[in-house]
Coordinates of C-alpha atoms in Angstrom, one line a residue:
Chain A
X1 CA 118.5 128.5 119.0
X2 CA 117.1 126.1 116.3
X3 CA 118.4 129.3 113.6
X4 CA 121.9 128.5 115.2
X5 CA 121.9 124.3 114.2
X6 CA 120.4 125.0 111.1
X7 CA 123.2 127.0 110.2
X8 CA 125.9 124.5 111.1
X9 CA 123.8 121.6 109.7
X10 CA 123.3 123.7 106.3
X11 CA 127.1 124.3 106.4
X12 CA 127.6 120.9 107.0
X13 CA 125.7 119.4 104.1
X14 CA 128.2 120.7 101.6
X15 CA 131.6 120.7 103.1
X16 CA 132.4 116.9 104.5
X17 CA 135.3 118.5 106.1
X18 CA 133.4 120.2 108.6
X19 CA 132.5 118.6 111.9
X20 CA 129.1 117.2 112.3
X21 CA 127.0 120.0 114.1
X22 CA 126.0 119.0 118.5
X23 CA 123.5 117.6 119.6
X24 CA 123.0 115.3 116.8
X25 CA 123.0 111.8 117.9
X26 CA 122.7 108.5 115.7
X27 CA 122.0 105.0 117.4
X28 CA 125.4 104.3 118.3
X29 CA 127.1 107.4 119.3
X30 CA 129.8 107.0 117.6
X31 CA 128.3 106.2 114.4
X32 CA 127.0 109.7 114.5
X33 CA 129.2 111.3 111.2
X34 CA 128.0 107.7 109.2
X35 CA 124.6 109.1 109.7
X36 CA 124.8 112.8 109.2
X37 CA 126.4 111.7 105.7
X38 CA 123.2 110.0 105.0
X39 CA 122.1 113.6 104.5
X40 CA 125.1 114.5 102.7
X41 CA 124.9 112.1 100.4
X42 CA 121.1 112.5 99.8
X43 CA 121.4 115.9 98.9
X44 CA 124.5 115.9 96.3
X45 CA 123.3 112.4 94.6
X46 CA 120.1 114.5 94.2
X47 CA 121.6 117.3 92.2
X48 CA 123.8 115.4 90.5
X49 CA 120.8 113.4 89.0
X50 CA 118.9 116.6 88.6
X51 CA 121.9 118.2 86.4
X52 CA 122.4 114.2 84.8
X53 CA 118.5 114.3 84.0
X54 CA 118.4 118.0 82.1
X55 CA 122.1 117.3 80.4
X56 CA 122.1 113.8 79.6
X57 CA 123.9 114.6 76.0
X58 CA 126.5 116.5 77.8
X59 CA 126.7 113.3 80.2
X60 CA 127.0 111.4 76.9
X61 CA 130.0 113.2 75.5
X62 CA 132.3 113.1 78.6
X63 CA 131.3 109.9 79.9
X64 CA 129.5 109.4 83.7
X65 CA 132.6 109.8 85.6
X66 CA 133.8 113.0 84.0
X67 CA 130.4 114.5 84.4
X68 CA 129.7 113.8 87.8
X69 CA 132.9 115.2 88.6
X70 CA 132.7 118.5 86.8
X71 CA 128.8 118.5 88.5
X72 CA 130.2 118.6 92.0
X73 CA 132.5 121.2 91.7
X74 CA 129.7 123.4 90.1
X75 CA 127.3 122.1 92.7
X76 CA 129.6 122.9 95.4
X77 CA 130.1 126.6 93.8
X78 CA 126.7 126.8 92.5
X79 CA 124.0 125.3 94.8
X80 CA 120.0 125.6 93.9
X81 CA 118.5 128.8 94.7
X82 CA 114.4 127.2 93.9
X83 CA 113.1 124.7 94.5
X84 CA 112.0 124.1 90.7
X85 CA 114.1 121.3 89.9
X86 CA 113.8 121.3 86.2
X87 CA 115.8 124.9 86.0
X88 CA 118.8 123.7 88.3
X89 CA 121.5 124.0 86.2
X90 CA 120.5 127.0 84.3
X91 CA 124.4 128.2 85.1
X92 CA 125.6 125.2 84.3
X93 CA 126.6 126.1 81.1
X94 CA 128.9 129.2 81.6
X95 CA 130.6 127.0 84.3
X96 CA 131.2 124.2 82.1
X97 CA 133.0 127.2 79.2
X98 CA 135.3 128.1 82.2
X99 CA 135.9 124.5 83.6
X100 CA 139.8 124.0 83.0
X101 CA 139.6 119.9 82.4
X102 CA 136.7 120.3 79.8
X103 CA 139.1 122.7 78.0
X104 CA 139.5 120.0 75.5
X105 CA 136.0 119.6 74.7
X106 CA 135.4 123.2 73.3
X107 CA 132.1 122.5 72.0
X108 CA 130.6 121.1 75.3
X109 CA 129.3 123.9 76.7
X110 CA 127.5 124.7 73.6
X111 CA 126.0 121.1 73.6
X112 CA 125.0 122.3 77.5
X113 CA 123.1 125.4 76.5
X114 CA 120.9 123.7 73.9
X115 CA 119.7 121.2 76.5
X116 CA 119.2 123.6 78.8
X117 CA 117.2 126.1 76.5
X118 CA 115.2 122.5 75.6
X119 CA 114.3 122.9 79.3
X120 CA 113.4 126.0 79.4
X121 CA 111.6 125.2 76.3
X122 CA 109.6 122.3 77.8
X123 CA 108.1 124.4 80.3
X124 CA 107.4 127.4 78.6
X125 CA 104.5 129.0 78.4
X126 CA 101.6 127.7 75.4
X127 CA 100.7 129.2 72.6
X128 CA 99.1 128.5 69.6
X129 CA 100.9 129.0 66.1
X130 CA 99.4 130.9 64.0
X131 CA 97.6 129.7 61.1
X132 CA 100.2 129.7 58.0
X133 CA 97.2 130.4 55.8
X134 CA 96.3 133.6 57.5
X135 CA 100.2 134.9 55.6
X136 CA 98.1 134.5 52.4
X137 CA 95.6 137.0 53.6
X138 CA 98.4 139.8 53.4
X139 CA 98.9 141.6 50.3
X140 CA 102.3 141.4 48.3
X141 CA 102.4 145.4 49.1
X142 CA 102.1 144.9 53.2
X143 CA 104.6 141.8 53.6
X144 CA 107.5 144.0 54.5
X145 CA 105.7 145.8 57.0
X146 CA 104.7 142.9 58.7
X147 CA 105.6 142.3 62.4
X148 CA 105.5 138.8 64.1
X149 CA 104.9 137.6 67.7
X150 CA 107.7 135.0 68.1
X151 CA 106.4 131.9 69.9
X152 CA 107.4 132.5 74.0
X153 CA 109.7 129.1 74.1
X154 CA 111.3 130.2 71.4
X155 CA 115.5 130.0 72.1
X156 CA 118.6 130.1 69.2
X157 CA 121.9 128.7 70.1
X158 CA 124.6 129.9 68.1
X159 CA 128.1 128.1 68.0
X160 CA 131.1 128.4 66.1
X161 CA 130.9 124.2 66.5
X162 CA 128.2 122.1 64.9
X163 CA 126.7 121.2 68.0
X164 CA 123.1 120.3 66.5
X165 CA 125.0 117.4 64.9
X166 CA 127.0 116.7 67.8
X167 CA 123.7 116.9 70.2
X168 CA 121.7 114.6 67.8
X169 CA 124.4 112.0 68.1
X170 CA 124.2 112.4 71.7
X171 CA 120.7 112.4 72.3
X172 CA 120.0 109.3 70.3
X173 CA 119.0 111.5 67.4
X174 CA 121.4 110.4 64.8
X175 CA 123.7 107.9 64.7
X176 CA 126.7 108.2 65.8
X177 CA 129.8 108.9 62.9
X178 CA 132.3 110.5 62.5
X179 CA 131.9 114.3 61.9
X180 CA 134.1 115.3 58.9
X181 CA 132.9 119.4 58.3
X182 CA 133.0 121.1 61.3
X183 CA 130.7 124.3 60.4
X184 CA 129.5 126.5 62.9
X185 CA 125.8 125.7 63.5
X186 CA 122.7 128.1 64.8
X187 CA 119.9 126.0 66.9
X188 CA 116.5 127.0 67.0
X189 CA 114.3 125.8 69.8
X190 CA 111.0 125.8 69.9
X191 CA 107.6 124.2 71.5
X192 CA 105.4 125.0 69.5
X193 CA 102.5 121.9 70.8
X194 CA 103.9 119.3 73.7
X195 CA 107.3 118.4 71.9
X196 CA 110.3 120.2 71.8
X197 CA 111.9 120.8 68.1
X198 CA 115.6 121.6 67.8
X199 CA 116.6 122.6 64.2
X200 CA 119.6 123.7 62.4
X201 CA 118.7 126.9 61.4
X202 CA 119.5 127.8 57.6
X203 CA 122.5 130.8 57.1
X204 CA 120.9 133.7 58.1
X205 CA 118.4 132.5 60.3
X206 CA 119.5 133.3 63.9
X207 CA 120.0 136.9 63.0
X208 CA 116.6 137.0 60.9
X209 CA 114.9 135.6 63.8
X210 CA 116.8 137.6 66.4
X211 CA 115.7 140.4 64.4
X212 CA 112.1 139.7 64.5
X213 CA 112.1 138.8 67.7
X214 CA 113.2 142.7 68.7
X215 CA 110.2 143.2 66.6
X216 CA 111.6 144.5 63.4
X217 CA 109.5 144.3 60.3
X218 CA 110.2 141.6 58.2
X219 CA 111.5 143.7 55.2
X220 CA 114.3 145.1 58.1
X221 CA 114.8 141.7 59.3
X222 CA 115.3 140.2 56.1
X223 CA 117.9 143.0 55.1
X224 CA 120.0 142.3 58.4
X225 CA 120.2 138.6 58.1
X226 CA 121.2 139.1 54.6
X227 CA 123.5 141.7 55.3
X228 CA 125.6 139.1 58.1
X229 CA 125.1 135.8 55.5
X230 CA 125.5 136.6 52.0
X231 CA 123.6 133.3 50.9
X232 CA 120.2 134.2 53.4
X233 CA 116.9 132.9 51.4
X234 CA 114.6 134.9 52.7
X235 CA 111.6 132.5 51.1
X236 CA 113.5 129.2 53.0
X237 CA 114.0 130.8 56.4
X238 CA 109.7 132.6 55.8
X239 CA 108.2 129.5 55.4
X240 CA 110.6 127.9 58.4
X241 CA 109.1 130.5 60.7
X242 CA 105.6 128.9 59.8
X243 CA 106.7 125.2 59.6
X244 CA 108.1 125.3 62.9
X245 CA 105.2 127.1 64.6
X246 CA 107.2 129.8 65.6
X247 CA 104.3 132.9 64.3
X248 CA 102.1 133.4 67.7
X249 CA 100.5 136.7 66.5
X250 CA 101.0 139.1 63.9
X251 CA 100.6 142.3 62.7
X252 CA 101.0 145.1 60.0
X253 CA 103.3 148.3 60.9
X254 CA 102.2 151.2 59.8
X255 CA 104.6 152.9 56.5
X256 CA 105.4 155.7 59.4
X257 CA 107.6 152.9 61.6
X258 CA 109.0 151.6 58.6
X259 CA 111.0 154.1 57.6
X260 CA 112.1 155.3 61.1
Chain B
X1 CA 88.5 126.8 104.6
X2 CA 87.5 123.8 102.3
X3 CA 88.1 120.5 104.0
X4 CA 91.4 119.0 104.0
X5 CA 90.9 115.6 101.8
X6 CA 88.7 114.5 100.2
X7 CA 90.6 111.7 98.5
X8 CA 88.4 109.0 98.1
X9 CA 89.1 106.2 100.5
X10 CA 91.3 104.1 97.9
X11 CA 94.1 103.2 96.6
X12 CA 96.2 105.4 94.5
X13 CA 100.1 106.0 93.2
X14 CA 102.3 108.7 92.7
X15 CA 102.5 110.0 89.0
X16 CA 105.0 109.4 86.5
X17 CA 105.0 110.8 83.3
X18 CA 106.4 107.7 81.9
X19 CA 103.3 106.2 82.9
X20 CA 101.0 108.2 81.1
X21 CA 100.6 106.4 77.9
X22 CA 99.2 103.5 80.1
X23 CA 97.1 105.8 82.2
X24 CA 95.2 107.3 79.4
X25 CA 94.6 104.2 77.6
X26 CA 91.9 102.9 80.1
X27 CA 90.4 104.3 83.1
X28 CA 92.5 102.4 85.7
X29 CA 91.4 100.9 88.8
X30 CA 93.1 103.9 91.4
X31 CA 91.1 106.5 93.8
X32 CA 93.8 108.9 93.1
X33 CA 97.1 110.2 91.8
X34 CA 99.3 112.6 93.6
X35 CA 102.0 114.9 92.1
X36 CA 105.1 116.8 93.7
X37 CA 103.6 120.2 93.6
X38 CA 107.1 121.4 91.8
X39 CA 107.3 119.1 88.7
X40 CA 103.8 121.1 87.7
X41 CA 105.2 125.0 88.6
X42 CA 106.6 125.7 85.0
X43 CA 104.5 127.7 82.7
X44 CA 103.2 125.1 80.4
X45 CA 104.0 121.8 78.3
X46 CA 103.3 118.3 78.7
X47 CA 103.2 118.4 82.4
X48 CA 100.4 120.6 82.4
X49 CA 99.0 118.5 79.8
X50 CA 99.7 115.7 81.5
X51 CA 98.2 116.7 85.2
X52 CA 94.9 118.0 83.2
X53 CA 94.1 114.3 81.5
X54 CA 94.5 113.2 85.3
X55 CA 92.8 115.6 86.9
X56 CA 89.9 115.1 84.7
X57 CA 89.4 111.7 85.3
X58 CA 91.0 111.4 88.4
X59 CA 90.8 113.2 92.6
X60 CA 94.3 114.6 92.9
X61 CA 96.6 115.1 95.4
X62 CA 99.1 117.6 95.4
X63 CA 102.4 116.8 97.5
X64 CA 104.8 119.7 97.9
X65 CA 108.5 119.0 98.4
X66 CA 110.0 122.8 98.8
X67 CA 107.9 124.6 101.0
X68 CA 110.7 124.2 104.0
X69 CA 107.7 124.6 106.4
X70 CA 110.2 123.6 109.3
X71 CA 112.8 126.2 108.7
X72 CA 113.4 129.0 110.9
X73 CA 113.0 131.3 108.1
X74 CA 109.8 132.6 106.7
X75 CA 108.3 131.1 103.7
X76 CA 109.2 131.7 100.5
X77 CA 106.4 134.1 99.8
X78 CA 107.3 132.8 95.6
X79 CA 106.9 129.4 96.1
X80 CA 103.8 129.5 98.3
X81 CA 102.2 131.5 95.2
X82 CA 102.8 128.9 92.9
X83 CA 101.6 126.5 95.3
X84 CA 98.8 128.8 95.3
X85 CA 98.7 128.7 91.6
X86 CA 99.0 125.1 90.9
X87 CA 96.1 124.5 93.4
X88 CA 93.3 127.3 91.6
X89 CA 94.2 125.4 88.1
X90 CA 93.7 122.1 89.7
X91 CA 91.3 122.4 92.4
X92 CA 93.3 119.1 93.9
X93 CA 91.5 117.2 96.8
X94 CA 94.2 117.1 99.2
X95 CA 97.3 119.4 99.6
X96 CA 100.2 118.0 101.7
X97 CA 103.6 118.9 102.6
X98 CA 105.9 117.6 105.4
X99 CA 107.3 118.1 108.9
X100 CA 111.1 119.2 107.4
X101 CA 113.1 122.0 106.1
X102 CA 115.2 121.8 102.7
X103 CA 115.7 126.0 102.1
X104 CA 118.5 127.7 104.1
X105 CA 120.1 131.2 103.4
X106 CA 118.9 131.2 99.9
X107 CA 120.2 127.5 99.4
X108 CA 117.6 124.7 98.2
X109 CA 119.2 121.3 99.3
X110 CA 116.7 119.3 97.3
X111 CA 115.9 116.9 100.2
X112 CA 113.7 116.7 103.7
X113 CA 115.9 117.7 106.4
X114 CA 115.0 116.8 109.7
X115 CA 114.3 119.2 113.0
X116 CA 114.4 119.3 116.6
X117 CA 111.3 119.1 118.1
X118 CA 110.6 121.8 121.0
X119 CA 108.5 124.5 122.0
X120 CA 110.7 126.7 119.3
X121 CA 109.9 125.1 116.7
X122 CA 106.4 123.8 117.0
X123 CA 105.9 127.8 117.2
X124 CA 107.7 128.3 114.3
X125 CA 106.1 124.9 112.2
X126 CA 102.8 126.1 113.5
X127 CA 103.0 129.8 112.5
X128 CA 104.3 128.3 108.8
X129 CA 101.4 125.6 108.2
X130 CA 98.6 128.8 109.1
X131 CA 100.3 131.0 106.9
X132 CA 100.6 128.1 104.1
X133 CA 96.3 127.8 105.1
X134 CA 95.5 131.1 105.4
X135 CA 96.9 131.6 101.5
X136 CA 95.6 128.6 99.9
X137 CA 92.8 128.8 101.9
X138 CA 92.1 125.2 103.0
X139 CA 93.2 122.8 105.4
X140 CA 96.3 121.0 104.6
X141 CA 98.1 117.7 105.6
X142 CA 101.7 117.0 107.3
X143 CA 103.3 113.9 106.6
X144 CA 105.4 112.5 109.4
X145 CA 109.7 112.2 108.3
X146 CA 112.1 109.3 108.1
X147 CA 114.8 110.2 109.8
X148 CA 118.4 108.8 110.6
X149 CA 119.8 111.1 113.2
X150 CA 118.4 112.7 116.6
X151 CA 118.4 116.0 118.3
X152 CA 120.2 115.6 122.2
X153 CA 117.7 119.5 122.9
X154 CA 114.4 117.4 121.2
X155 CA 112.0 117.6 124.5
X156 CA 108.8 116.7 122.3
X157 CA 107.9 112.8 120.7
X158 CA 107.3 113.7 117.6
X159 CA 103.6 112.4 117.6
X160 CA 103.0 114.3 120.3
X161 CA 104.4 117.5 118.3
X162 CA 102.2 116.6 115.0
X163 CA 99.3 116.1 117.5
X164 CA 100.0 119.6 118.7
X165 CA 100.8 121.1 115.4
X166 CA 97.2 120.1 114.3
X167 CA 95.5 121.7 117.6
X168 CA 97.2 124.6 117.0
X169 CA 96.2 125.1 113.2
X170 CA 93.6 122.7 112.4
X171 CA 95.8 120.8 109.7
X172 CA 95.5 117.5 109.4
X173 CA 98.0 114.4 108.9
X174 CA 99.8 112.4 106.4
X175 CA 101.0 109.1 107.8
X176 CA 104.1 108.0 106.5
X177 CA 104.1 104.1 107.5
X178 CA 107.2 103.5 106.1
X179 CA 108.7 106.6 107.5
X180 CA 107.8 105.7 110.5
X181 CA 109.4 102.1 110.3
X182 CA 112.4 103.4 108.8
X183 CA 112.9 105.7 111.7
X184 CA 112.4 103.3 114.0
X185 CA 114.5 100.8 113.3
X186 CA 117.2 104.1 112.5
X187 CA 117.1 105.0 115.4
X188 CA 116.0 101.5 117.7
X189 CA 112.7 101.6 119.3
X190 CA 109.0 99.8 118.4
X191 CA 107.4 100.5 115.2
X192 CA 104.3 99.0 116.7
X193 CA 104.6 101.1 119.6
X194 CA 105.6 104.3 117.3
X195 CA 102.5 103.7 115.6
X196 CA 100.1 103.1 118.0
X197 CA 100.9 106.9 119.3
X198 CA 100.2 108.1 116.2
X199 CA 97.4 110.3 116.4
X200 CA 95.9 108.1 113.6
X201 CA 92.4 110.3 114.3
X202 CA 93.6 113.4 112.3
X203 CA 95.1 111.6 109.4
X204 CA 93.6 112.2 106.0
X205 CA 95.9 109.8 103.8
X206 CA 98.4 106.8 104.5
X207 CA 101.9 107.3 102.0
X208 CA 103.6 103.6 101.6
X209 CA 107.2 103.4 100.1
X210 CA 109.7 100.9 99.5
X211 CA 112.8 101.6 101.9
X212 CA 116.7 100.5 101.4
X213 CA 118.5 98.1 103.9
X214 CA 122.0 98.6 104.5
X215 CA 124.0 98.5 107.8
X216 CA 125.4 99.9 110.6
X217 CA 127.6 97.2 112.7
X218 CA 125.3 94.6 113.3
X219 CA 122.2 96.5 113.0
X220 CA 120.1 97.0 109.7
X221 CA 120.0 101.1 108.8
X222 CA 117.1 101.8 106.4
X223 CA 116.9 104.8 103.9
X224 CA 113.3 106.1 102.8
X225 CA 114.5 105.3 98.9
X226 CA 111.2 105.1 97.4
X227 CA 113.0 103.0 94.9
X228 CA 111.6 99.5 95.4
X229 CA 108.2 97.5 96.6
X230 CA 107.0 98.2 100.1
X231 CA 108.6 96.1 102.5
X232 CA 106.4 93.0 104.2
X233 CA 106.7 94.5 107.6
X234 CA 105.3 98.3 106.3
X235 CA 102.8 96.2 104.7
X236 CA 101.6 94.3 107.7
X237 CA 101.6 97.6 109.9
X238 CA 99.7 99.2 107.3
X239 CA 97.0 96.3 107.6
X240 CA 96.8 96.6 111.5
X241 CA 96.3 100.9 111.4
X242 CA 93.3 99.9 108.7
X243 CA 92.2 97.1 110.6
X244 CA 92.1 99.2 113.7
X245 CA 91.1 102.8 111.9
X246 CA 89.5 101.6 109.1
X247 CA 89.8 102.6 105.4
X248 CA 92.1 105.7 104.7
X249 CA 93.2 106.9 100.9
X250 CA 96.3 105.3 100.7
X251 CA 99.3 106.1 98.4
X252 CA 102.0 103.6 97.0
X253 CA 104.9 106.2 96.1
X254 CA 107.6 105.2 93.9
X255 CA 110.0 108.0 93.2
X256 CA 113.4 106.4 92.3
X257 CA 114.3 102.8 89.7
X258 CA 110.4 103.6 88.4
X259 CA 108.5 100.0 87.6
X260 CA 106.9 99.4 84.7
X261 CA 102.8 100.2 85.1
X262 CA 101.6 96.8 85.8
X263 CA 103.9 96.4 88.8
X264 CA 103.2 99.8 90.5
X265 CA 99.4 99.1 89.8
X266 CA 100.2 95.8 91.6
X267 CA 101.1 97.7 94.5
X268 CA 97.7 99.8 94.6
X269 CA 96.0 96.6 94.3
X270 CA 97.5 94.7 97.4
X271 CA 97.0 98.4 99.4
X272 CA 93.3 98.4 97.7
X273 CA 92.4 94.5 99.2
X274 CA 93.6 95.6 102.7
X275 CA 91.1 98.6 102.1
X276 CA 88.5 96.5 100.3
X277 CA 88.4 93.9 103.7
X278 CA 87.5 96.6 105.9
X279 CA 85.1 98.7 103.9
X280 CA 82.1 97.6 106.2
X281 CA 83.7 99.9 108.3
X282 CA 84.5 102.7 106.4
X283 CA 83.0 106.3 107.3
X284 CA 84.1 106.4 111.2
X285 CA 87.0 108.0 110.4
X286 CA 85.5 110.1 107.5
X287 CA 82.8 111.1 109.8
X288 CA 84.9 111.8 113.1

């Protein structure tokens, strides 16, 4: 019987068309729907702050009203599946990439999966970095072969818009200006200790670290970042992978995997 | 099963991590913080960090928000494991979670929905809080809801139902003041009256909240908002269950419009000096 209401009620949280379900009863009988839409309301303003909380520089760039708009419609399409607050939204991006009036934003979505990969990144699991030092301890003949354990928050945005510029602005970063070079940016995140890092990563870098991340040995990953960027510095984007903490663990592989 | 509080018999706020910075600076004047159980369910970070700097100095109450212990449905065997988890890396003092559903048909509404109260579902809340004891292996406490609507089939009061919710499983209650205050005035009867039903024996810890006044006609309608100070009459009720029950650990929650440290801690403090003026009196109910 109760499985029966809760239905209806459920169904009745998100559409306000449908009618209140029976036997609920206010003070004043007929001020029964006024109360039921206490619930309604309760539960969409408390999404819509969870999604304004996690993408507050995507709030930023289409202004409050805009974004509580686009919210509702994926809210209403995309409701929480856990109660782990902090992820809700995780879909929020792809929805936002096929949301016909943010057409004219084409970089918002973009802006939308960094903050949501900084949540992901917040949360992450810890790890240490790995002493830079212990790089040092590696002969000149082994660095090649040598494999890394990329840090577990670890996330890389690539866009064909320069959205860590655009997010910086929004986020309180960076001023805001005007942005005269549009280049496509890559976005490393990262948590390497309690704060989140977001980078611009140098040309080359997402596929180098994409590559290591698979765990390819750097000479391999080196070679595939610089066959995709002509310009890749392999001793820039080496001692990036150390200055941002990314290094969790490493190891040597043995000449056998190297050549297969 | 490990008792179900032992939250010393003081004052103590919900935590904010926009707080911390003031928290760590200086042991502060509190019995107790307590935490929504889901904030501190990700791997890692600052929360973690966070919630170990407080446990470490602090007795620690975990609150859970998403269990949906009044839903038809069974638990969500995922969540409960976290809850499981969160409790063996904190050890807190008290778990809690409320008389309410918030899951339906893999849907998470993200807010306490209310129940009717009959002999269906105190099976079915019953049969959820032993499974939630039996896992985490302890006793834990059910707070009491604010609620703006009735049930026409409800045959039960609802303290009668918590009372018989904690005969049947051996939990024990969180009293809500101002949910009881807001409901009453929602939905027209005594808060007095409410309250002195209560079965104030069984409850472990006392949650007070600032509430929201808006309308209906020419009667006030109140919404739990946690967004402001507790109002003077939750106060004074709050006053009259000590006075009558003597000290219990109380909470000041403050979820929504967060104050700056110094006000919250006000709050603790007047909730500590109705505590402090009847200490005399103290271990009746911690004995009972």
């Amino acid at each position: 019987m109760f499985t029966a209401l809760q239905h209806d009620f459920a169904a009745a949280l998100f559409d306000p068309d449908r009618k209140v379900p029976d036997g609920i009863s206010g003070y004043e009988p007929s001020a029964c729907e006024a109360r039921f839409n206490i619930y309604r309301n309760n539960v969409t303003v408390s999404l819509l702050d969870a999604l304004a909380a996690r993408f507050s520089a995507t709030q930023r760039i289409v202004g409050e009203d805009f974004f509580k708009s686009m919210a509702r419609v994926f809210i209403a399409g995309h409701p929480p599946a856990s109660p782990l607050m902090m992820f809700y939204g995780d879909e929020f991006p792809d929805f936002i990439s096929s949301f016909a009036p943010a057409a004219e934003i084409p970089y918002l979505a973009d802006v939308a999966r960094l903050e949501a990969a900084q949540t992901r990144a917040y949360h992450a699991e810890d790890r240490d970095p790995l002493d830079p030092l212990l790089l040092q301890t590696i002969s000149a003949d082994d660095l090649g072969s040598v494999r890394f354990k990329l840090h577990p928050s670890l996330e890389i945005i690539s866009s064909p818009h320069p959205i860590v510029t655009i997010w910086g602005m929004n986020a309180g970063v960076v001023p805001l200006d005007e942005i005269t070079e549009w280049p496509a940016q890559d976005a490393l995140i990262v948590r390497p200790y309690l704060d989140v890092d977001t980078r611009l990563l140098p040309p080359g870098g997402a596929t180098f670290l994409r590559s290591l991340r698979q765990g390819k040995p750097l000479a391999h990953a080196a070679d595939e970042a610089a066959a995709t960027q002509q310009d890749f510095d392999l001793a820039v984007n080496l001692a990036g992978l150390f200055s941002a903490g990314l290094v969790v663990a490493l190891s040597i592989v043995s000449p056998k995997d190297m050549t297969s | 099963m490990s008792p179900s509080s032992l939250l010393p018999c003081r004052a103590g706020v919900s935590f904010k991590p926009q707080h911390f910075p003031c928290i760590a600076e200086a042991q502060q004047p509190l019995g107790f913080f307590e935490i929504h159980a889901e904030n501190y369910m990700g791997a890692g970070g600052r929360p973690h960090a966070q919630l170990q700097h407080i446990r470490a100095h602090y007795a620690l109450s975990v609150h859970g928000v998403g269990l949906s212990i009044g839903a038809p449905q069974p638990l969500d065997q995922d969540h409960l494991a976290r809850l499981k988890q969160l409790c063996s890396r904190t050890e807190p003092q008290s778990v809690s979670e409320h008389l309410a559903w918030s899951a339906h048909d893999g849907v998470f509404f993200n807010d306490l929905l209310p129940l009717p109260y009959t002999e269906e579902t105190l099976g079915l809340v019953a049969e959820h809080i032993d499974e939630v004891q039996t896992q985490l292996r302890r006793q834990i406490l059910l707070e009491n809801p604010a609620t703006y609507i009735r049930f026409a089939h409800s045959t039960i009061p609802e303290p009668e139902f918590m009372h018989e919710i904690v005969r049947r499983t051996g939990c024990a209650l969180l009293l809500d003041i101002n949910n009881i205050y807001v409901s009453a005035i929602n939905h027209g009867s005594d808060p007095l009256q409410d309250l002195s039903i209560f079965p104030i024996e069984h409850v472990r810890e006392i949650h007070l909240a600032g509430h929201a006044e808006s309308s209906e006609g020419s009667r006030p309608l109140l919404i739990d908002a946690h967004g402001s100070p507790v109002a003077d009459p939750v106060m004074a009720l709050y006053a009259r269950t000590i006075a009558e029950a003597g000290p219990i650990p109380t909470l000041i929650e403050w979820d929504n419009d967060v104050p700056q440290w110094p006000q919250l801690l006000a709050q603790a403090h007047a909730a500590q000096s109705i505590l402090d003026a009847h200490e005399g009196f103290s271990h009746h109910i911690a004995a009972a």
